Structure formats: structure tokens, C-alpha cells
Short mmCIF file of N, CA, C and O in Angstrom, two decimals:
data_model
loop_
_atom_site.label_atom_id
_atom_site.label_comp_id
_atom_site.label_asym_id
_atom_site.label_seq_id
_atom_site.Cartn_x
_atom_site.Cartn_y
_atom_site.Cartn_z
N UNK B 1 3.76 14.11 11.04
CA UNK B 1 3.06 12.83 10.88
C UNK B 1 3.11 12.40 9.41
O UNK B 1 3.24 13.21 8.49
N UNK B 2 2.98 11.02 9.25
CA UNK B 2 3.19 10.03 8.06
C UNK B 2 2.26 9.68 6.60
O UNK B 2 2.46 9.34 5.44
N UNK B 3 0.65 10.18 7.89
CA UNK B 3 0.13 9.33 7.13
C UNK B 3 -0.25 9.93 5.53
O UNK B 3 0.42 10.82 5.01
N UNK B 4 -1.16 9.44 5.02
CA UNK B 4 -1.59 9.69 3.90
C UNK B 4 -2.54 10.30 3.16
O UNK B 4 -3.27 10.76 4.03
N UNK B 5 -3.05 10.65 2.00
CA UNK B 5 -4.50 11.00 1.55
C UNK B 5 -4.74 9.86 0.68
O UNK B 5 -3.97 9.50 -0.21
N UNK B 6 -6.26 9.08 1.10
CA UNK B 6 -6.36 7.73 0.05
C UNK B 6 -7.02 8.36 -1.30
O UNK B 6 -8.05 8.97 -1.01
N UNK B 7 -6.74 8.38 -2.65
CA UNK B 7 -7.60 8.33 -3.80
C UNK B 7 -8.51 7.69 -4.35
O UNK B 7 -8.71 6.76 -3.58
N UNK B 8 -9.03 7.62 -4.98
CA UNK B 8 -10.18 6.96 -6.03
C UNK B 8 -9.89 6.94 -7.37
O UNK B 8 -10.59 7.61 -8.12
N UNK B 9 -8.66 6.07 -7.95
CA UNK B 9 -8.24 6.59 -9.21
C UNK B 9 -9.89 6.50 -10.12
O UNK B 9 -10.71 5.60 -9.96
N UNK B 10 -10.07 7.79 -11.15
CA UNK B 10 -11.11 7.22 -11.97
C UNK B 10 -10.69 7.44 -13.66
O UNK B 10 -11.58 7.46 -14.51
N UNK B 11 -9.49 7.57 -13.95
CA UNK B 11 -9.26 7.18 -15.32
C UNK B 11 -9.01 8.69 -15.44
O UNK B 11 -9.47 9.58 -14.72
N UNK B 12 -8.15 8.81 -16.52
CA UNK B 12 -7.25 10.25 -16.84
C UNK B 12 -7.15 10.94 -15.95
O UNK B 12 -7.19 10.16 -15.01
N UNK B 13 -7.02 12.18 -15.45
CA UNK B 13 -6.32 12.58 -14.18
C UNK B 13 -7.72 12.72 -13.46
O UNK B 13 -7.43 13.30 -12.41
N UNK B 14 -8.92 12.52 -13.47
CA UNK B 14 -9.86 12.16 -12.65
C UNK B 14 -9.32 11.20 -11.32
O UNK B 14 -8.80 10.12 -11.59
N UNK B 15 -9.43 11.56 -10.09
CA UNK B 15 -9.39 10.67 -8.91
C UNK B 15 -10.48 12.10 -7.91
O UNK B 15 -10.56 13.33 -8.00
N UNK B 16 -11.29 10.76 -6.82
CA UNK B 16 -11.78 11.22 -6.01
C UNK B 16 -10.83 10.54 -4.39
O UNK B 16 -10.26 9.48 -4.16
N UNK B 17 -11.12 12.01 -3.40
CA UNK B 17 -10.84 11.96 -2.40
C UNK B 17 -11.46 11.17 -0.95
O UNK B 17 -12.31 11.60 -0.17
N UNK B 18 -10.81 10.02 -0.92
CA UNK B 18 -11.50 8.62 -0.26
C UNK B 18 -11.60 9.10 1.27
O UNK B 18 -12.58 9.21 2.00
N UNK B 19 -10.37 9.33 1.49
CA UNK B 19 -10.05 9.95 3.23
C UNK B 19 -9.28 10.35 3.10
O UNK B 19 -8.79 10.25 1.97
N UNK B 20 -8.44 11.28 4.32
CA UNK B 20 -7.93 11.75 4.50
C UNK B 20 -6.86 11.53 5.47
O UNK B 20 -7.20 10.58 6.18
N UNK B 21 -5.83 11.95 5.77
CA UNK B 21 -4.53 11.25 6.58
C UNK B 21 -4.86 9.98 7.12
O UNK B 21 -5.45 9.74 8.18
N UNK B 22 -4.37 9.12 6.19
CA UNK B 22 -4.64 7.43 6.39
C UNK B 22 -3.32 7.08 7.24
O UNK B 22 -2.25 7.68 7.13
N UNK B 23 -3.51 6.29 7.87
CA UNK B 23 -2.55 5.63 8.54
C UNK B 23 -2.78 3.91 8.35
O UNK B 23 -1.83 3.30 7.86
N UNK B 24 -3.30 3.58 8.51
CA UNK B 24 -3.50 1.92 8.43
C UNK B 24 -3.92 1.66 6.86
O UNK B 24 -4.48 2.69 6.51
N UNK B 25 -3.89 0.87 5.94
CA UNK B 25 -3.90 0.25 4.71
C UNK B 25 -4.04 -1.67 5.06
O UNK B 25 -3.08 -2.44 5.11
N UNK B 26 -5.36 -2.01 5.23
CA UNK B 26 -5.11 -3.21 4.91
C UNK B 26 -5.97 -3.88 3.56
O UNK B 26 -6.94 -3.31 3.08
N UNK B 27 -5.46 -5.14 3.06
CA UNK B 27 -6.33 -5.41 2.06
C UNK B 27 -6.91 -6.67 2.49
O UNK B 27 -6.05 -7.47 2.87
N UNK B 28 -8.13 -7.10 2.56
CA UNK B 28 -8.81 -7.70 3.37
C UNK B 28 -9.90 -8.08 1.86
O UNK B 28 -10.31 -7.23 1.07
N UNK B 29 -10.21 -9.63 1.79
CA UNK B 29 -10.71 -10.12 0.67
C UNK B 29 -11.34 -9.60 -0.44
O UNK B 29 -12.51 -9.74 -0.80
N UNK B 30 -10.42 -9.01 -0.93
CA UNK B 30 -10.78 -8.39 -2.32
C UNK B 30 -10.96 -6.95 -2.01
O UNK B 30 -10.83 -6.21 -2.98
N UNK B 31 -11.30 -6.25 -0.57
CA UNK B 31 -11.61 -4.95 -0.88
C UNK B 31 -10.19 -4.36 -0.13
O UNK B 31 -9.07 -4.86 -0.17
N UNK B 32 -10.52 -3.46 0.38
CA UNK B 32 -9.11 -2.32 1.02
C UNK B 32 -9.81 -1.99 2.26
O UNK B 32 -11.00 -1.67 2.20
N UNK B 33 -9.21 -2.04 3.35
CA UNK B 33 -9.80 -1.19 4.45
C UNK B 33 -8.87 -0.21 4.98
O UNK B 33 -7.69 -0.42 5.24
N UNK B 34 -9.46 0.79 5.12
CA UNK B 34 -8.46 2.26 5.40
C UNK B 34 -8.74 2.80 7.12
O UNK B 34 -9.87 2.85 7.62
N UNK B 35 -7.71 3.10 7.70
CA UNK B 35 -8.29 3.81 8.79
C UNK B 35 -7.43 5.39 8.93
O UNK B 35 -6.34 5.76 8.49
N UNK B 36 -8.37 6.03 9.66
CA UNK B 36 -7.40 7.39 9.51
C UNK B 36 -6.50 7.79 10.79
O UNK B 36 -5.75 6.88 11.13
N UNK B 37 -6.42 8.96 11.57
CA UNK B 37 -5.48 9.32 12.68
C UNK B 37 -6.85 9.24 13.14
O UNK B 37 -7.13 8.44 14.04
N UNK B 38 -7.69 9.95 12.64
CA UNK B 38 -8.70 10.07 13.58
C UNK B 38 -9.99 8.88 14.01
O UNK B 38 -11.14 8.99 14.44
N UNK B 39 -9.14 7.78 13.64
CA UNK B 39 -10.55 6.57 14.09
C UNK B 39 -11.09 6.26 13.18
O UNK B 39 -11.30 5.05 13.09
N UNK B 40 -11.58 7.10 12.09
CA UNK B 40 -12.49 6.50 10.83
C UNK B 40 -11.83 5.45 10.06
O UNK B 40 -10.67 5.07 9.96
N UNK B 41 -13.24 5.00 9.42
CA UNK B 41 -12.47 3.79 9.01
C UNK B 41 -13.53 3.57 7.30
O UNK B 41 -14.15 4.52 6.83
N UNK B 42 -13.51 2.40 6.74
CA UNK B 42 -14.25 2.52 5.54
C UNK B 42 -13.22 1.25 4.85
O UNK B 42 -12.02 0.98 4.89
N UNK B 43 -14.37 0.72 4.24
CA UNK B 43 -13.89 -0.55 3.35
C UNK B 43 -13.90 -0.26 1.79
O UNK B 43 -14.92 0.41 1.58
N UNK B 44 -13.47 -0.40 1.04
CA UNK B 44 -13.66 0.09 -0.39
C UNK B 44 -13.62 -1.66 -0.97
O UNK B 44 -13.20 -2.73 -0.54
N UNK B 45 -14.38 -1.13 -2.27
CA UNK B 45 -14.10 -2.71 -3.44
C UNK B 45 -13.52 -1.87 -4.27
O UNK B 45 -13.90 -0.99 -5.03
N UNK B 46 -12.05 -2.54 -3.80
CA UNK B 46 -10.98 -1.72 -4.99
C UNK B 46 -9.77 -2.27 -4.55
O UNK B 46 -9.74 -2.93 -3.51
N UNK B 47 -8.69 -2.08 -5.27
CA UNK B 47 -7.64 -2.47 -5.09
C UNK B 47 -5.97 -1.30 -5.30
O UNK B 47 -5.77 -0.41 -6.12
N UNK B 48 -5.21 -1.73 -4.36
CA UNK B 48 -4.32 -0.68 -4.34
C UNK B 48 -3.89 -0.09 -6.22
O UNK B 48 -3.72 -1.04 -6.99
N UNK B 49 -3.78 0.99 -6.71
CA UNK B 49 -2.85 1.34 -8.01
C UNK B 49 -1.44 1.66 -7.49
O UNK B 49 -0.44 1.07 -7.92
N UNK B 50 -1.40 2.49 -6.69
CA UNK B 50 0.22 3.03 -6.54
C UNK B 50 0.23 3.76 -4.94
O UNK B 50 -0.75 4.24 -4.37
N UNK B 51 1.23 3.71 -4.58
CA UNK B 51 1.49 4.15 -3.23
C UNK B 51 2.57 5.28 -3.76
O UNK B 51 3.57 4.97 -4.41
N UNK B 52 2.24 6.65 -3.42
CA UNK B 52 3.53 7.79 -2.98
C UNK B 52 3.79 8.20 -1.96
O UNK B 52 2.94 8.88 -1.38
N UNK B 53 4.64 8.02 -1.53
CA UNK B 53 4.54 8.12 0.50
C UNK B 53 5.22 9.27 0.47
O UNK B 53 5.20 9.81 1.58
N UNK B 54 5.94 10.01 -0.49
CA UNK B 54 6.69 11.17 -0.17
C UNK B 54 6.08 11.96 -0.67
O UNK B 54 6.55 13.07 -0.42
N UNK B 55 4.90 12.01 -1.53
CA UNK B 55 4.02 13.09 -2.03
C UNK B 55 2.59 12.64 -1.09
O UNK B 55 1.58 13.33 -1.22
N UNK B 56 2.58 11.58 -0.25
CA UNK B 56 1.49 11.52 0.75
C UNK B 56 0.54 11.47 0.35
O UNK B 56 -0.47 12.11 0.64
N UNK B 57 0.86 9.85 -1.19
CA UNK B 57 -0.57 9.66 -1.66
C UNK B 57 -0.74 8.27 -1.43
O UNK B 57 0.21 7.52 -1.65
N UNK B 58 -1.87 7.82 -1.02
CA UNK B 58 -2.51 6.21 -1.67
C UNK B 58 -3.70 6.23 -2.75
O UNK B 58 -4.85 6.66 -2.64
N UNK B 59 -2.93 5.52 -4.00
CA UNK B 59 -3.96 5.80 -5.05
C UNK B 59 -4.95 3.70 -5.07
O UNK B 59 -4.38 2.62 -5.17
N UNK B 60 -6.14 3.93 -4.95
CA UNK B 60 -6.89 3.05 -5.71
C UNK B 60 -7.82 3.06 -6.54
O UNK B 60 -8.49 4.04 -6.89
N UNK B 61 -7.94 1.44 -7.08
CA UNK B 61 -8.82 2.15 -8.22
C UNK B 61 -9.65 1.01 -8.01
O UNK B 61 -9.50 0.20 -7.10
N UNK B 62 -10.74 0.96 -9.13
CA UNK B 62 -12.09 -0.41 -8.77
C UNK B 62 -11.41 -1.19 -9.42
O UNK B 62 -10.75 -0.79 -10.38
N UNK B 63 -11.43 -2.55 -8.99
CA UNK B 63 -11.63 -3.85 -9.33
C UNK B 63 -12.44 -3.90 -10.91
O UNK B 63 -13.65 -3.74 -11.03
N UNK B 64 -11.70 -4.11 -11.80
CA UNK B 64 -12.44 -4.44 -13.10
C UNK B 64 -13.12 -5.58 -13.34
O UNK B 64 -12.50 -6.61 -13.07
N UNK B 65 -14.23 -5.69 -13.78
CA UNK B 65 -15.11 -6.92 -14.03
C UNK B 65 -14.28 -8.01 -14.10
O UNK B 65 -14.28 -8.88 -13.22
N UNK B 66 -13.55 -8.05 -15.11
CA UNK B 66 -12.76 -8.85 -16.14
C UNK B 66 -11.92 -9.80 -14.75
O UNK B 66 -11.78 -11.02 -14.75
N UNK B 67 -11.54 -9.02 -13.84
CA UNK B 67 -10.52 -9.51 -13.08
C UNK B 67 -10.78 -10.12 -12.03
O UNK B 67 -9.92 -10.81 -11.49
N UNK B 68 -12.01 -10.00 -11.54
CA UNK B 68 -12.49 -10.88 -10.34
C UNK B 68 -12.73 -12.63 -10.87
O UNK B 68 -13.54 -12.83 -11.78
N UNK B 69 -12.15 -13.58 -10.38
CA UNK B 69 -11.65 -14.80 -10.86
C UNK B 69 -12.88 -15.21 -10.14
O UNK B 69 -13.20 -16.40 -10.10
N UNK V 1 10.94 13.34 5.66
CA UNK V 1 10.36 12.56 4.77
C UNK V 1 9.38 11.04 5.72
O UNK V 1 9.32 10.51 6.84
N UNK V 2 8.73 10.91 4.26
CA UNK V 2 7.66 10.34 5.21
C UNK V 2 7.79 8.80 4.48
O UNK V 2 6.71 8.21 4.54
N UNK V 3 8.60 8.20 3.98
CA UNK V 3 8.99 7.18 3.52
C UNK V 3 9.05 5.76 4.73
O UNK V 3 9.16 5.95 5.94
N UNK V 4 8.99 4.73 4.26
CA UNK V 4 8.69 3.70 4.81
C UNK V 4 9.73 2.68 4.72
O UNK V 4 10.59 2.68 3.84
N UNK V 5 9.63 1.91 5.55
CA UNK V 5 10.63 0.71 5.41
C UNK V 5 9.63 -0.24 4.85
O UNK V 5 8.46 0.11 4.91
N UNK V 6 9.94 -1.48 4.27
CA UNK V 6 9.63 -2.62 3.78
C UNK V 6 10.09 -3.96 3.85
O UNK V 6 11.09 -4.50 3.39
N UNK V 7 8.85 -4.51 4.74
CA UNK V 7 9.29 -6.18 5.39
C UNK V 7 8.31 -7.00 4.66
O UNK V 7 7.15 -6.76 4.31
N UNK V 8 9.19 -8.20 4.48
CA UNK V 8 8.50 -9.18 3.88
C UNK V 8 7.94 -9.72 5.40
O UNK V 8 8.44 -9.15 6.37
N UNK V 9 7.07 -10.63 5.60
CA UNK V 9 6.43 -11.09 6.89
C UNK V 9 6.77 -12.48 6.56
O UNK V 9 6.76 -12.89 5.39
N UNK V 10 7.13 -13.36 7.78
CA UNK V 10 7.40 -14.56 7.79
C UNK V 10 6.58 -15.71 8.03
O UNK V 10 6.57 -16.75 7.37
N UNK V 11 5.68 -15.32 9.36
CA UNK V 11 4.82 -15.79 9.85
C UNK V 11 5.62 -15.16 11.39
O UNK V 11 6.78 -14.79 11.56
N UNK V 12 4.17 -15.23 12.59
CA UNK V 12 4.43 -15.26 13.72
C UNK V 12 5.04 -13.81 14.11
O UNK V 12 4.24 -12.89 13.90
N UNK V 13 6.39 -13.39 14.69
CA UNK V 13 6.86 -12.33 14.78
C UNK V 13 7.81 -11.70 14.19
O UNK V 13 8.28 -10.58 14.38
N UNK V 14 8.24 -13.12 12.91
CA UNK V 14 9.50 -13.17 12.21
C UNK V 14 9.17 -12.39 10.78
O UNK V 14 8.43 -12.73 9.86
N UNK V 15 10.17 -10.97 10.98
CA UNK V 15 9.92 -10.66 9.49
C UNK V 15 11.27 -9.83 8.41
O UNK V 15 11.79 -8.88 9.00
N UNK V 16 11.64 -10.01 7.48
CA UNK V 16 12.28 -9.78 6.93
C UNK V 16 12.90 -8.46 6.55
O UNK V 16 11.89 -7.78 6.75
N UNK V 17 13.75 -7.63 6.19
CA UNK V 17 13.09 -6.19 6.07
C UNK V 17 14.09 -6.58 4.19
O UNK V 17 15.10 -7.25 3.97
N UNK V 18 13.26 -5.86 3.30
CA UNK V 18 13.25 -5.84 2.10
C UNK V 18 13.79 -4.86 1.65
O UNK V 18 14.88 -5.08 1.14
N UNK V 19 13.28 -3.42 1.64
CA UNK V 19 14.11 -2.35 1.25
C UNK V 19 13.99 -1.00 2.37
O UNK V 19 12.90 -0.92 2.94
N UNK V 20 14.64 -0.36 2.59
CA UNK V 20 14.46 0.77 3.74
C UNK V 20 13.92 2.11 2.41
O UNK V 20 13.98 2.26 1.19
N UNK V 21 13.47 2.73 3.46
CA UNK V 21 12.74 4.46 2.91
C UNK V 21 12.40 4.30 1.64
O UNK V 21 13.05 4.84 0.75
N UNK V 22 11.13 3.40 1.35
CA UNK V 22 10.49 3.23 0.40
C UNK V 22 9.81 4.18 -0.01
O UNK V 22 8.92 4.33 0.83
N UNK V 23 9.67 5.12 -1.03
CA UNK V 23 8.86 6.04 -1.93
C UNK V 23 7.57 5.33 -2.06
O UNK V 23 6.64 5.15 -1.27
N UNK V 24 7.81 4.93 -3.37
CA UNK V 24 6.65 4.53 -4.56
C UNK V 24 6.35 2.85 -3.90
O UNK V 24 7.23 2.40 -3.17
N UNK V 25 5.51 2.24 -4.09
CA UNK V 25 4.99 0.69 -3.91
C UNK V 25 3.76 0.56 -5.31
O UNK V 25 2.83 1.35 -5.48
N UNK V 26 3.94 -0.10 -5.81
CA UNK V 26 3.16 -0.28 -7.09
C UNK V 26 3.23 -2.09 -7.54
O UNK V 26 4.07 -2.81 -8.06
N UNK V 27 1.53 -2.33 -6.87
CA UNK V 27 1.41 -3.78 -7.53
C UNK V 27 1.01 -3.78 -9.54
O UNK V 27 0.42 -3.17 -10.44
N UNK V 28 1.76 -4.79 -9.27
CA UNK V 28 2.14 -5.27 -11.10
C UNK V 28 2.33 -6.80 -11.12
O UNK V 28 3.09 -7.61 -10.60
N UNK V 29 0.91 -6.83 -12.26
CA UNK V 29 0.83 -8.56 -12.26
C UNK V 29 1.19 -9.32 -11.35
O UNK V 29 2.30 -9.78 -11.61
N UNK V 30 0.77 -9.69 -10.35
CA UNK V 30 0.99 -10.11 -9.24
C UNK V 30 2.13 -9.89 -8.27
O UNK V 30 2.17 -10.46 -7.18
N UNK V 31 3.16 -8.99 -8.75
CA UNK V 31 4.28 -8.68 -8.06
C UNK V 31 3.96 -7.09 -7.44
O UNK V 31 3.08 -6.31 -7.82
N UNK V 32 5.01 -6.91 -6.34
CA UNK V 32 5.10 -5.52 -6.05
C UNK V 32 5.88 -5.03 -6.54
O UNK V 32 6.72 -5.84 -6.94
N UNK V 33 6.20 -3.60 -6.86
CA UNK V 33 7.88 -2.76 -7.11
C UNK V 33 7.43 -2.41 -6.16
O UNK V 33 6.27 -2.48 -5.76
N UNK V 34 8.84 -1.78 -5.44
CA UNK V 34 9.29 -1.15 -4.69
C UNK V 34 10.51 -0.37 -4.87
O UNK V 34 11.56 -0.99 -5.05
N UNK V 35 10.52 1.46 -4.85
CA UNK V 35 11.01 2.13 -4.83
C UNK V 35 11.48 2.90 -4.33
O UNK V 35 10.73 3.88 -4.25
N UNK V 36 13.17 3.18 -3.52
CA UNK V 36 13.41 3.93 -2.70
C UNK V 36 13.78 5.46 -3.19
O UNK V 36 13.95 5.87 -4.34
N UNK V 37 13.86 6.17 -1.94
CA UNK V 37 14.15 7.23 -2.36
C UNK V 37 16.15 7.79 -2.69
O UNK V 37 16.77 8.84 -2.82
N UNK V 38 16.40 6.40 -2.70
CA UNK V 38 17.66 6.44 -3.13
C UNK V 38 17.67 5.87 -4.67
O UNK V 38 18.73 5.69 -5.27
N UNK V 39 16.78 5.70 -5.08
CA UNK V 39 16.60 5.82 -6.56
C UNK V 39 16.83 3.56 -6.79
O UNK V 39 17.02 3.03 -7.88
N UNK V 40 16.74 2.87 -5.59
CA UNK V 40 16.91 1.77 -5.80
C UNK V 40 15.42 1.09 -6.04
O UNK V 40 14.41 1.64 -5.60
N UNK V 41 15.36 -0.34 -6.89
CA UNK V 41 14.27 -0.64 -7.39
C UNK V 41 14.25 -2.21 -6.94
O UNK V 41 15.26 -2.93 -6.89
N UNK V 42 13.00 -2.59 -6.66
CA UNK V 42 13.04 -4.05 -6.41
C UNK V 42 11.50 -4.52 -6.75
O UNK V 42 10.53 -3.81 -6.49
N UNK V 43 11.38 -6.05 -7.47
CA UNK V 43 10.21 -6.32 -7.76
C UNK V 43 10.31 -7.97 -6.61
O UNK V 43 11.37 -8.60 -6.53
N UNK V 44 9.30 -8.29 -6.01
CA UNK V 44 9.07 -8.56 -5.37
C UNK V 44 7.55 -9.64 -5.17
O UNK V 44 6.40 -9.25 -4.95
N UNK V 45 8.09 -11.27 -5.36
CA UNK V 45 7.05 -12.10 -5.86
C UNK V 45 6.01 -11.73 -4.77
O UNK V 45 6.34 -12.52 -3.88
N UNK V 46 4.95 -11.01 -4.30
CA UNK V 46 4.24 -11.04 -3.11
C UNK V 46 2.98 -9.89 -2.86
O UNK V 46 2.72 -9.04 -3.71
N UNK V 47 2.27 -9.98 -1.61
CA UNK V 47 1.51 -9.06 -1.97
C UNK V 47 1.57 -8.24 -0.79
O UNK V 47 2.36 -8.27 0.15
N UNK V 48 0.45 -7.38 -1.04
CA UNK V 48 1.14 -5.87 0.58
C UNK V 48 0.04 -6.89 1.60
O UNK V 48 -0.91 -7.55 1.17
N UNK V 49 0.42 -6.79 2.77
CA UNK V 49 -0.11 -7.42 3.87
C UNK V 49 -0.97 -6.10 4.80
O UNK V 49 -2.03 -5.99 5.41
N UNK V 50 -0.13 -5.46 4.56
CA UNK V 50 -0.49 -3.89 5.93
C UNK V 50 0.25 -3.33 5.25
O UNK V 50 1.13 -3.83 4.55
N UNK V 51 -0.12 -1.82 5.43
CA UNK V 51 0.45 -0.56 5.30
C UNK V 51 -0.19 0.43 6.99
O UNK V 51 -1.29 0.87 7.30
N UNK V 52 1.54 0.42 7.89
CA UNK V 52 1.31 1.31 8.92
C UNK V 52 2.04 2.94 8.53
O UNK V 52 3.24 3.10 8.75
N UNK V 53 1.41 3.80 8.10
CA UNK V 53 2.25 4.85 7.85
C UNK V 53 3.07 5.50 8.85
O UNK V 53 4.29 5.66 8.92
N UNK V 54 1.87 5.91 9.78
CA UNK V 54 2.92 6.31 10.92
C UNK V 54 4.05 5.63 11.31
O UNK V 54 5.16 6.08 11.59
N UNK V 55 3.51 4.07 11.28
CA UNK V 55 5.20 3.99 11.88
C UNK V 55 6.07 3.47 10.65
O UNK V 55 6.96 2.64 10.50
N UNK V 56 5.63 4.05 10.12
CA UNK V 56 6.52 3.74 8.62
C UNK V 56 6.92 2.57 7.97
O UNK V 56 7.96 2.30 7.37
N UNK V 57 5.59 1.71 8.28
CA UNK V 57 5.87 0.06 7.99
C UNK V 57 5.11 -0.03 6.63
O UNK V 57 3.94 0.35 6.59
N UNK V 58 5.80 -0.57 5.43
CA UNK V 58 5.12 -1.74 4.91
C UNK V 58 4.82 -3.00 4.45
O UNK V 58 5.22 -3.35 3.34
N UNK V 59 4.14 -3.78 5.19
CA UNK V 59 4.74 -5.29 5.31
C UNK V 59 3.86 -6.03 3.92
O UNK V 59 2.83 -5.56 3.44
N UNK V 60 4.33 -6.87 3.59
CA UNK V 60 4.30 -7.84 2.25
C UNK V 60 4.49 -9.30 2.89
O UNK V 60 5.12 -9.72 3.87
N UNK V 61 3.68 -9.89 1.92
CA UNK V 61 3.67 -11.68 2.40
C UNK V 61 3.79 -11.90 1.02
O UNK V 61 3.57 -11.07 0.13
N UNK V 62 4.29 -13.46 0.85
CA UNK V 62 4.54 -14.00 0.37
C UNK V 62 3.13 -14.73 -0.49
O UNK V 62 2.19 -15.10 0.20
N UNK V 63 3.08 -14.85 -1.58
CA UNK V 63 1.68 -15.60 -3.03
C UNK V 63 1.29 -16.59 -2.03
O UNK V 63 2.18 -16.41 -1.21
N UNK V 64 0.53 -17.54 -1.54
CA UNK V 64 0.43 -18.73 -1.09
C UNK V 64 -0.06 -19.29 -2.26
O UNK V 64 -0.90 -18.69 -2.94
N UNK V 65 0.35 -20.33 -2.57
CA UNK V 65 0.07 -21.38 -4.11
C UNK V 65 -1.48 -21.60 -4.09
O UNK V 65 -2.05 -22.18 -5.02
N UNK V 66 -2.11 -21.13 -3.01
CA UNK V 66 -3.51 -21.62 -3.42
C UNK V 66 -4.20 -20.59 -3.78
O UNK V 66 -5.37 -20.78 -4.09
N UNK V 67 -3.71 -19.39 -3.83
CA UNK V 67 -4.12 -18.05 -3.80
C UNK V 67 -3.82 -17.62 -5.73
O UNK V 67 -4.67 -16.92 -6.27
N UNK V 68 -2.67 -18.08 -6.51
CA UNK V 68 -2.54 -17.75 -7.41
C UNK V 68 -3.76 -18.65 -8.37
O UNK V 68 -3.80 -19.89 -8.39
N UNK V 69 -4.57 -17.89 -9.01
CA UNK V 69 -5.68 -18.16 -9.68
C UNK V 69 -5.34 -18.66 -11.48
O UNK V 69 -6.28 -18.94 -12.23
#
């Protein structure tokens, strides 16, 4: 199977572990919604940083003040 | 490998395919890269729409002009 582990980038090699084997990734007004193999699901206010699909990562990080228009 | 294909979305059922066995996906200033695991690179005016891992989709739409802030 494909899916993924989502992150929490938090600045220098700090990241927290959001979920676990993600399969669905949508971004839905301003936040991220994740679902896993197993049904769970969870909305974050954050936005994608980087996708590694061959190291079976999704990294995000928060939305910076500065950037919400 | 757990790499993805990459479609731009058209509207409706119509969708483009952009690069095959995508690695890395990394939004940048309003663009995506996209990186295969054949070492090919593409930047890409648009944003991620969905990410299906399992089935190894990741689809991208196109800026809509009312959307760029």
C-alpha cells in the first residue's frame, strides 16, 4: 500500500506526527483535510510544505500570520 | 515504489496527465514542482486539487484569476 505518514513541520528538524497512512490529501479553504486507510479523518489550518511519496511522507506546516490575505 | 502520477484537472471528467511516477511535489510561490523519480523536473502554474495515494493520483487545477490575491 501507497499511502502516507502526514507531518507537522515545526521549524528545524522538529515535525510532529499528524496521522498515519494517509491516503486522501485534500485542501479545502485554507486548511488540509487528511483521511487515512482506516476512515479517520481531521482538518488541519496548515498548508502543504513538501510531498515524499517514495520516503512515504506528507510534510505540513501552519499558515503564517503574514500570509493569510 | 509508491510514486504517483500527475494530472492537471480540466473540469468535468477531462484531465490531463502532467508527469508520471512523481517523487517529491513541493508548492513554491504559487506554483507546484514536480519531481520524478527519473530525475525529471517540472514547475507548474497551479495548485494540488487531491492527493489519492493509493491509487497513485495527484491531481492539480489550474490559479483561477479570482483566486490570485
Amino acid at each position: 500500500m501507497c499511502e502516507a505518514n502526514a507531518y507537522l513541520y515545526k521549524g528545524g528538524e522538529q515535525e510532529e506526527l499528524l496521522m498515519e497512512r494517509v491516503d486522501r490529501v485534500v485542501p479545502q479553504n485554507g486548511e488540509i483535510y487528511l483521511e487515512n486507510i482506516f476512515g479517520q479523518r481531521k482538518m488541519i489550518a496548515a498548508k502543504i510544505k513538501e510531498l515524499n511519496l517514495v520516503d512515504h511522507r506528507i510534510i505540513l506546516e501552519m499558515i503564517a500570520a503574514e500570509e493569510t490575505v
